[in-house]
PDB file of C-alpha atoms in Angstrom:
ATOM      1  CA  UNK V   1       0.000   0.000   0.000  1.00 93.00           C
ATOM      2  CA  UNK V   2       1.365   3.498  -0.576  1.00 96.00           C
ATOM      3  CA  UNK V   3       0.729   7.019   0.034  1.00 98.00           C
ATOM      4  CA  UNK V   4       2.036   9.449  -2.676  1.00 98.00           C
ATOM      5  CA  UNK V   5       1.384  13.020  -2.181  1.00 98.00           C
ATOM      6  CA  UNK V   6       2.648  16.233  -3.904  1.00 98.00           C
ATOM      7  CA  UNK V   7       1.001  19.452  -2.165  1.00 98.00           C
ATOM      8  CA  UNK V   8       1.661  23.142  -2.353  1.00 98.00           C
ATOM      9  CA  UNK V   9       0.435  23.421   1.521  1.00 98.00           C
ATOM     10  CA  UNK V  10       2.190  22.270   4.410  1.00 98.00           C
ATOM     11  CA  UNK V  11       2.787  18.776   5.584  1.00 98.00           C
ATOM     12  CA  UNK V  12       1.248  16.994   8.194  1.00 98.00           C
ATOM     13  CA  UNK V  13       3.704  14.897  10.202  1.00 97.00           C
ATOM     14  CA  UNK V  14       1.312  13.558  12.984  1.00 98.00           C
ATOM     15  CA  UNK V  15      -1.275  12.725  10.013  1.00 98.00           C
ATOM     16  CA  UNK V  16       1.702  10.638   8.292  1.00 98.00           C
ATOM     17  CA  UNK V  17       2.478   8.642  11.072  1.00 97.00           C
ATOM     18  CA  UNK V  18      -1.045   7.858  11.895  1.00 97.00           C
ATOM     19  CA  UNK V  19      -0.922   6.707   8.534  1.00 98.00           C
ATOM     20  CA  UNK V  20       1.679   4.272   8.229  1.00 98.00           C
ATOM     21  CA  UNK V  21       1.037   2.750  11.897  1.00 97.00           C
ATOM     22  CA  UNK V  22      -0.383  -0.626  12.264  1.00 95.00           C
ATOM     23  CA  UNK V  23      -0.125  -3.624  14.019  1.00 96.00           C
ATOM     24  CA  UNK V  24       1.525  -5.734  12.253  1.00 96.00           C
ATOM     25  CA  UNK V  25       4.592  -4.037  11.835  1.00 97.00           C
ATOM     26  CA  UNK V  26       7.866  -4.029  14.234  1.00 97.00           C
ATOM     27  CA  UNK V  27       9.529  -0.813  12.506  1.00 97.00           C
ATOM     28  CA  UNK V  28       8.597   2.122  11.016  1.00 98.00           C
ATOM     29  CA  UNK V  29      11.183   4.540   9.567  1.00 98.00           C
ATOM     30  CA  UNK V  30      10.428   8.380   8.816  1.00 98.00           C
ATOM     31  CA  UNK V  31      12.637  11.013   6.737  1.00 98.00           C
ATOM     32  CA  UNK V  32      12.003  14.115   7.379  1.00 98.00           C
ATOM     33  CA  UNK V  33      13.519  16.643   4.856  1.00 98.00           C
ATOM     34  CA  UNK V  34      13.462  20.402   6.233  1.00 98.00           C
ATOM     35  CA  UNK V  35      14.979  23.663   4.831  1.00 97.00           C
ATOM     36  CA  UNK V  36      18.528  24.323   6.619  1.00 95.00           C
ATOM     37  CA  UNK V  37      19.254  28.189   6.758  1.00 95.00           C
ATOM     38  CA  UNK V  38      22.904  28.511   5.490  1.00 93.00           C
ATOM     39  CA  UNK V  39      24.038  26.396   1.948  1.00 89.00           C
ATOM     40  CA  UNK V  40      28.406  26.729   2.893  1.00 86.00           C
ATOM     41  CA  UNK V  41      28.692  30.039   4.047  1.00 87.00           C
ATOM     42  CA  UNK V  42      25.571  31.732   2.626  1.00 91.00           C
ATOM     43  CA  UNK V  43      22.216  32.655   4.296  1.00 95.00           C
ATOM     44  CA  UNK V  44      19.720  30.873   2.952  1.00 96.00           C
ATOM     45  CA  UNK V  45      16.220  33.101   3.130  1.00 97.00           C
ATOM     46  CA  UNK V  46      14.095  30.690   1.459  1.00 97.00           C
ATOM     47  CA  UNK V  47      13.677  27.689  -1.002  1.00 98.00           C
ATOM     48  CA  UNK V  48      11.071  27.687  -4.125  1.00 98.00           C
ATOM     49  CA  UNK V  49      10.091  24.381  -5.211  1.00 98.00           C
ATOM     50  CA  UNK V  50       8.465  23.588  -8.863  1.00 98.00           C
ATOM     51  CA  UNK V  51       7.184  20.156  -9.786  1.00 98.00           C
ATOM     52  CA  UNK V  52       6.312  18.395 -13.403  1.00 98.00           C
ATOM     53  CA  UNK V  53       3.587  17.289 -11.439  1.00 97.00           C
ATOM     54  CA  UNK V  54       2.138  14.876 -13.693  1.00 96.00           C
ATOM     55  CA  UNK V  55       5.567  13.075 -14.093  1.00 98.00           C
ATOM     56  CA  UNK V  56       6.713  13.641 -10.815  1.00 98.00           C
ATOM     57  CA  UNK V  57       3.569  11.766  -9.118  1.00 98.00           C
ATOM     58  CA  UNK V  58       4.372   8.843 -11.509  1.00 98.00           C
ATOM     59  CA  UNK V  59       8.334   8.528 -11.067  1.00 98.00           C
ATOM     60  CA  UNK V  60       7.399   8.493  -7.074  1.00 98.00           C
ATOM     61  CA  UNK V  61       4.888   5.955  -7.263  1.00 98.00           C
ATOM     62  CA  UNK V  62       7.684   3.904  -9.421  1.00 98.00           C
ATOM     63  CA  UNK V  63      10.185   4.248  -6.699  1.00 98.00           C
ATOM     64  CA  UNK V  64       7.507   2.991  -3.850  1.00 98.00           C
ATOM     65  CA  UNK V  65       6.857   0.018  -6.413  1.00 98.00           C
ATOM     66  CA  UNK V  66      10.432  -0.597  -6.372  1.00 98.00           C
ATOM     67  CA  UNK V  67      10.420  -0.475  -2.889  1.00 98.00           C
ATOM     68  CA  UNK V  68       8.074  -3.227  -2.493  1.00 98.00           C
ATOM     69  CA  UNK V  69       9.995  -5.336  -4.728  1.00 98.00           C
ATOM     70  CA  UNK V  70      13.186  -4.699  -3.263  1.00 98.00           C
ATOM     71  CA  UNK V  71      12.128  -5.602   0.171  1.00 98.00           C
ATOM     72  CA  UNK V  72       9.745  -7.048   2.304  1.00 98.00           C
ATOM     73  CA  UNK V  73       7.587  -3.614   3.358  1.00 98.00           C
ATOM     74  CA  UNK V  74       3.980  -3.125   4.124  1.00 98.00           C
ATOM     75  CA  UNK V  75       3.124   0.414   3.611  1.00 98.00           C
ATOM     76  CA  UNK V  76       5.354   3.214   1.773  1.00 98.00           C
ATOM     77  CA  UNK V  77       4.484   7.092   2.178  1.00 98.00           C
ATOM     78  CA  UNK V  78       5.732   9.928  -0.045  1.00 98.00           C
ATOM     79  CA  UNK V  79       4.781  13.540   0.489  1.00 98.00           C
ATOM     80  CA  UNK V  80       6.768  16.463  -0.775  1.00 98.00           C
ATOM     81  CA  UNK V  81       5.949  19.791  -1.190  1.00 98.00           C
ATOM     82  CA  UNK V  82       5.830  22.342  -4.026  1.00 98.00           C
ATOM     83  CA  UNK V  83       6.146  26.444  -3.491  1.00 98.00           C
ATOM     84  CA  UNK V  84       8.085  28.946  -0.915  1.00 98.00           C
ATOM     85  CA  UNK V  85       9.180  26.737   1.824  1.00 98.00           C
ATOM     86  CA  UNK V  86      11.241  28.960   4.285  1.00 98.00           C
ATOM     87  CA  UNK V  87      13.947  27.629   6.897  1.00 97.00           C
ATOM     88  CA  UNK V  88      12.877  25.087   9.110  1.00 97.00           C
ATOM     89  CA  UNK V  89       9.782  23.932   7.311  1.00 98.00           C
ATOM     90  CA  UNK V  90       9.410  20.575   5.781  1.00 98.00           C
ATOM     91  CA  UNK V  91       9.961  19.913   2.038  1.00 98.00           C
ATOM     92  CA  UNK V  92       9.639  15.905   2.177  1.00 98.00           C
ATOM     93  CA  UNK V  93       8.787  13.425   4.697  1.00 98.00           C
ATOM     94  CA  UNK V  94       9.013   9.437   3.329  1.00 98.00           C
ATOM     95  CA  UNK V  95       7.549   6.891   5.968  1.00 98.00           C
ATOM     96  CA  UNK V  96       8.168   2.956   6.053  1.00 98.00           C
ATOM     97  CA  UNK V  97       6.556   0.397   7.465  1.00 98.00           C
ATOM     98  CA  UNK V  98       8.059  -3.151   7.826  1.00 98.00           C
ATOM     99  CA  UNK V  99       8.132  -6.186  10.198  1.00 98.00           C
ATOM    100  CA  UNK V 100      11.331  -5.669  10.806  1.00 97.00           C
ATOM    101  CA  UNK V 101      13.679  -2.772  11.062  1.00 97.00           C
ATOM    102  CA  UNK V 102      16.475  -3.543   8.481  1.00 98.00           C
ATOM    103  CA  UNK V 103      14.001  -3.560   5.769  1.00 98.00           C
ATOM    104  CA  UNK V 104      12.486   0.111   7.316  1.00 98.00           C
ATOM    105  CA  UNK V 105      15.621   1.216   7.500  1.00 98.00           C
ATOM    106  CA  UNK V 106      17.047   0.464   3.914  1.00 98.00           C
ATOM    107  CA  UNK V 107      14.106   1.063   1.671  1.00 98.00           C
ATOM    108  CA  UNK V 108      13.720   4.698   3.662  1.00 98.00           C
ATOM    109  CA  UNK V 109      17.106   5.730   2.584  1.00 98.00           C
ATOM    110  CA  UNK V 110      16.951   3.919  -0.944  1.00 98.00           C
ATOM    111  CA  UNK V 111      13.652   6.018  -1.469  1.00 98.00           C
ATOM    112  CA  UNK V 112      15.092   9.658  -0.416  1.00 98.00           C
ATOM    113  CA  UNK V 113      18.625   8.985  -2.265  1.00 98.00           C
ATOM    114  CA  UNK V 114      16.394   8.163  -5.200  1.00 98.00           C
ATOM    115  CA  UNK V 115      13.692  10.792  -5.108  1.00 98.00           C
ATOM    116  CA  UNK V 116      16.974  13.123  -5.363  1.00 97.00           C
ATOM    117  CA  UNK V 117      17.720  11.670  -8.743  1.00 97.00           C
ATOM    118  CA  UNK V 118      14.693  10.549 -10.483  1.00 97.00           C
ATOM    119  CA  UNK V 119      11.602  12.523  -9.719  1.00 98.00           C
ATOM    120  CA  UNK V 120      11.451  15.844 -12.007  1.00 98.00           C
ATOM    121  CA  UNK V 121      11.420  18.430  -8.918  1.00 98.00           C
ATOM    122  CA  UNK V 122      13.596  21.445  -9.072  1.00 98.00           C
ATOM    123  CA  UNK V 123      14.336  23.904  -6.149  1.00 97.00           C
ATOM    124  CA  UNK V 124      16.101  27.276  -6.288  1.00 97.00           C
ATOM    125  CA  UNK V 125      18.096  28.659  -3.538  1.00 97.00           C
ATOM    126  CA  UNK V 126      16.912  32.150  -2.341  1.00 97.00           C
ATOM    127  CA  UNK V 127      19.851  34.056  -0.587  1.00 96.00           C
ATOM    128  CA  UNK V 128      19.860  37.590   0.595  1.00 93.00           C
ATOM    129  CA  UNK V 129      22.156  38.736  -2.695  1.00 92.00           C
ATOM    130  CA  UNK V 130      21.013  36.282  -5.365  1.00 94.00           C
ATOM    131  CA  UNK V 131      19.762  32.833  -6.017  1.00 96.00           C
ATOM    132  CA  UNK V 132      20.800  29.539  -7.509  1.00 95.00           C
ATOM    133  CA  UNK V 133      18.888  26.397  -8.962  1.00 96.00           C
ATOM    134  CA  UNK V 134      20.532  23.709  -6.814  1.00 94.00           C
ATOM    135  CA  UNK V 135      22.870  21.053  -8.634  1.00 93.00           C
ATOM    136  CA  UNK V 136      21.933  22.510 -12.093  1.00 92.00           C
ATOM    137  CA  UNK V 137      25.585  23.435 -12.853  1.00 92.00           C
ATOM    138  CA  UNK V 138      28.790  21.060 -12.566  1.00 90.00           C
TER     139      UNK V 138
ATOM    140  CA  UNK M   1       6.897  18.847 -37.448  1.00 93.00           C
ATOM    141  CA  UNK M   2       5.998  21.144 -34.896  1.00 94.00           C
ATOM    142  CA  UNK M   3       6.843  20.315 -31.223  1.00 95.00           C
ATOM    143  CA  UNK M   4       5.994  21.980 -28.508  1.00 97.00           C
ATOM    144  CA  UNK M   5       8.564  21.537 -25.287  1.00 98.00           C
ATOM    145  CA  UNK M   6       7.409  22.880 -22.219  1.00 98.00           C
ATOM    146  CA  UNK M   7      10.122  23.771 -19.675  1.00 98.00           C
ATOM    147  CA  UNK M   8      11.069  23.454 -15.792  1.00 98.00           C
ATOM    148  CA  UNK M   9      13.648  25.097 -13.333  1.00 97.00           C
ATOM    149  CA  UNK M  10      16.587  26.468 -14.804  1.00 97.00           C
ATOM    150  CA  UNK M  11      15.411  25.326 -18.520  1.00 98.00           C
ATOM    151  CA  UNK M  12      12.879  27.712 -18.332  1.00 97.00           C
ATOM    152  CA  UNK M  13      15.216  30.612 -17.879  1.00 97.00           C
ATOM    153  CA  UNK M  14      17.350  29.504 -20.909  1.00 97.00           C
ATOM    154  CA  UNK M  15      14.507  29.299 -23.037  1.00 98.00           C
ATOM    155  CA  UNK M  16      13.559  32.510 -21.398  1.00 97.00           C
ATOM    156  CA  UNK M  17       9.572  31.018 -21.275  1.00 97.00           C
ATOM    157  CA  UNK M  18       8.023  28.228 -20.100  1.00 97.00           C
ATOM    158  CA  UNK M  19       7.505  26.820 -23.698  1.00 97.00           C
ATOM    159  CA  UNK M  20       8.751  26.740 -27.351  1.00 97.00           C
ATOM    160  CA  UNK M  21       8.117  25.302 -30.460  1.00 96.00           C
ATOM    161  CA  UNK M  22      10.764  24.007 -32.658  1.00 96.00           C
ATOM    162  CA  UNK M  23      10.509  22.514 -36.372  1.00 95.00           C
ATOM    163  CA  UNK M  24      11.834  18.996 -36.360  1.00 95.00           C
ATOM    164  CA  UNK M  25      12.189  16.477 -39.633  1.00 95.00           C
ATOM    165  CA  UNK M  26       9.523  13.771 -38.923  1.00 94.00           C
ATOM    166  CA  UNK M  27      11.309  10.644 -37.663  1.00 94.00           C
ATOM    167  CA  UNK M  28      13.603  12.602 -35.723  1.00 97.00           C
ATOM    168  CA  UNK M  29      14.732  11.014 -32.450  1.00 98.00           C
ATOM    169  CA  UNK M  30      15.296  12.422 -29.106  1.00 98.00           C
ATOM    170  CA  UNK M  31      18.711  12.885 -29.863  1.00 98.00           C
ATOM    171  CA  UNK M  32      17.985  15.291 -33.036  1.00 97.00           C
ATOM    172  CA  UNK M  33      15.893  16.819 -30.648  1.00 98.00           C
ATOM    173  CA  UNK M  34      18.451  17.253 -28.406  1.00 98.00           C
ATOM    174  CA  UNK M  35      21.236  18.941 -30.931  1.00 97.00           C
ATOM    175  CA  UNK M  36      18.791  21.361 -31.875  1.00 96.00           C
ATOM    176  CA  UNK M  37      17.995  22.645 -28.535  1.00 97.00           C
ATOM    177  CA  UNK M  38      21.845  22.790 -28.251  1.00 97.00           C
ATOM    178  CA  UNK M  39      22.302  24.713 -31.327  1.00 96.00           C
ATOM    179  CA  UNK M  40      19.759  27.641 -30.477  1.00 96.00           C
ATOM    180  CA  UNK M  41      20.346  27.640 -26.745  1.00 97.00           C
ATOM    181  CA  UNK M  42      23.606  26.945 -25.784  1.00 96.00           C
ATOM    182  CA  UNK M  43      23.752  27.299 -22.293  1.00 97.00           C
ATOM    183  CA  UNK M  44      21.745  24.123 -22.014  1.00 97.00           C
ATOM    184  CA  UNK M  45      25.290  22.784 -22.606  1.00 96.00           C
ATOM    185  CA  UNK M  46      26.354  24.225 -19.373  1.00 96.00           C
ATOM    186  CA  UNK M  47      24.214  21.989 -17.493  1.00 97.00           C
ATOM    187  CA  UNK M  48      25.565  19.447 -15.492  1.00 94.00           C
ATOM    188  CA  UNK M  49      23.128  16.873 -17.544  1.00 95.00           C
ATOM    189  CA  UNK M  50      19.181  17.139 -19.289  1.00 97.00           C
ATOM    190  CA  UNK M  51      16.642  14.723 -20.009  1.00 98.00           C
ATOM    191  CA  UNK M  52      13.599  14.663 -22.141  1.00 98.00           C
ATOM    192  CA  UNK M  53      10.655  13.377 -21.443  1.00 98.00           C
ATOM    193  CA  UNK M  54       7.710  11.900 -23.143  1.00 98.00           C
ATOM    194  CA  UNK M  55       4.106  11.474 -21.794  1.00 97.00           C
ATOM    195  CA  UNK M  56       6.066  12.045 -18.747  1.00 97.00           C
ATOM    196  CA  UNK M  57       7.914   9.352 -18.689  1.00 97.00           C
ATOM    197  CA  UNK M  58      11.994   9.561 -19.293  1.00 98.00           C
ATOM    198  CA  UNK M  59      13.386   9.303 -23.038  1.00 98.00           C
ATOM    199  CA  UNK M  60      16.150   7.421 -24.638  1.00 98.00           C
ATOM    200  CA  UNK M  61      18.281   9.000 -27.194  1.00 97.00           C
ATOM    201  CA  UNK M  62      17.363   6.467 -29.358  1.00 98.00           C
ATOM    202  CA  UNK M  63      13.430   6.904 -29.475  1.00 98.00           C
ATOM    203  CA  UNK M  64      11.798   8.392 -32.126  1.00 97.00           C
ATOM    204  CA  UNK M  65       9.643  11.638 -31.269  1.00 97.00           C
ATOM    205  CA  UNK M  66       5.543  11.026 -31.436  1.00 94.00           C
ATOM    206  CA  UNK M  67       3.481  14.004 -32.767  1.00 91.00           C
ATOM    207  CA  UNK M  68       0.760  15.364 -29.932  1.00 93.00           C
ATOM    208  CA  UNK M  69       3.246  13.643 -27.568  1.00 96.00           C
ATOM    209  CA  UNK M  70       3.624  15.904 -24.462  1.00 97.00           C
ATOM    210  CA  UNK M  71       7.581  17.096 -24.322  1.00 98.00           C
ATOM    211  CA  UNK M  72       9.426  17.946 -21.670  1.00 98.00           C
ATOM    212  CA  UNK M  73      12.848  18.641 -21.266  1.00 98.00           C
ATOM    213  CA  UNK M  74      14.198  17.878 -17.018  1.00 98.00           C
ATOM    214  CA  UNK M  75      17.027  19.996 -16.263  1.00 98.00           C
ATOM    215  CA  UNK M  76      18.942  18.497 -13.120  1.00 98.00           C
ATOM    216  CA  UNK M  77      16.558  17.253 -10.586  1.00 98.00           C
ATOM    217  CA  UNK M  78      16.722  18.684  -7.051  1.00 97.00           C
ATOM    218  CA  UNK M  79      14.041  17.466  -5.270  1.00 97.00           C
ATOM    219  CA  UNK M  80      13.738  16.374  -1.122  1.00 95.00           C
TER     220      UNK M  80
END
């Protein structure tokens, strides 16, 4: 069973847990992405996130597919936002629930490593003097 | 044929819009595609890498482009 979500208001962490808890499984692993304030030495003021949100529903519903077939898992949530997220709020939060931990543990960190690479979201860094689209650039 | 590629991110500030049309051969793969992006916006080769995609789903080089297709091109993904 999964739980993919991409919303331009903010997310619900207490809602997500009550989501993935049940009781028939021993470990349940959460992510919880959230907007640092400094990128090296500069101030960060705030981060703007754009989706291809047709595509970028699909390729996260692929990776919680993968999931299940990867390891043994019973529920798999993905929520991410889109918009002005400023520092300190919460740009993604993956949940897994398993029977047992190791599987929580690995298919929560295989899904964030590959959201970062496969699922067509983009976010620009807003600094006091400027701004940058993150990892566009070598 | 006519294409129409709509843009995200950084892509959209090289193609200074969030869509354009270009004139391709018919038959002409992902790669021609590609090289003619290249050709009339050349900081796309500044990019670290780019994908297109088709029906949103990711292209191969190697595919050939479908008419009424949705195109999009995915500058670096940055997501979480």
């Amino acid at each position: 069973m999964h739980n993919i979500l991409l919303s331009d208001t903010p997310l619900d962490i207490q809602q997500c847990i009550e989501w993935i808890r049940d009781t028939k499984s021993g470990g349940i692993d959460i992510f919880i992405g959230s907007v640092r304030d400094k990128t090296k030495d500069k101030e960060v003021v705030r981060l703007e996130f754009e989706a291809y949100e047709s595509m970028a529903v699909g390729e996260m519903k692929k990776i919680a597919d993968k999931s299940f077939s990867k390891w043994h898992l019973h529920k798999v949530l993905i929520h991410h936002r889109t918009g002005s997220l400023q520092p300190g709020e919460i740009p993604v939060i993956i949940a897994v629930s398993a029977a047992h931990r190791n599987d929580a543990f690995e298919a929560c960190r295989f899904l964030i490593d590959t959201l970062k690479q496969t699922v067509p979201i983009w976010k620009k860094e807003v600094y006091v003097d400027g701004e940058v689209w993150v990892a566009a650039h070598p | 044929m006519k294409i129409e590629i709509i843009a995200f991110g950084i892509a959209k500030e090289i193609f200074e819009g969030d869509k354009i049309t270009v004139e391709l051969n018919d038959g002409a793969t992902i790669a021609d595609l590609k090289s003619r992006l290249e050709d009339k916006y050349n900081d796309l080769k500044t990019l670290s890498s780019y994908m297109i995609a088709m029906d949103s789903e990711y292209a191969s080089n190697g595919m050939k482009i479908i008419q009424g297709k949705e195109i999009a091109i995915i500058p670096p993904v940055s997501g979480g």
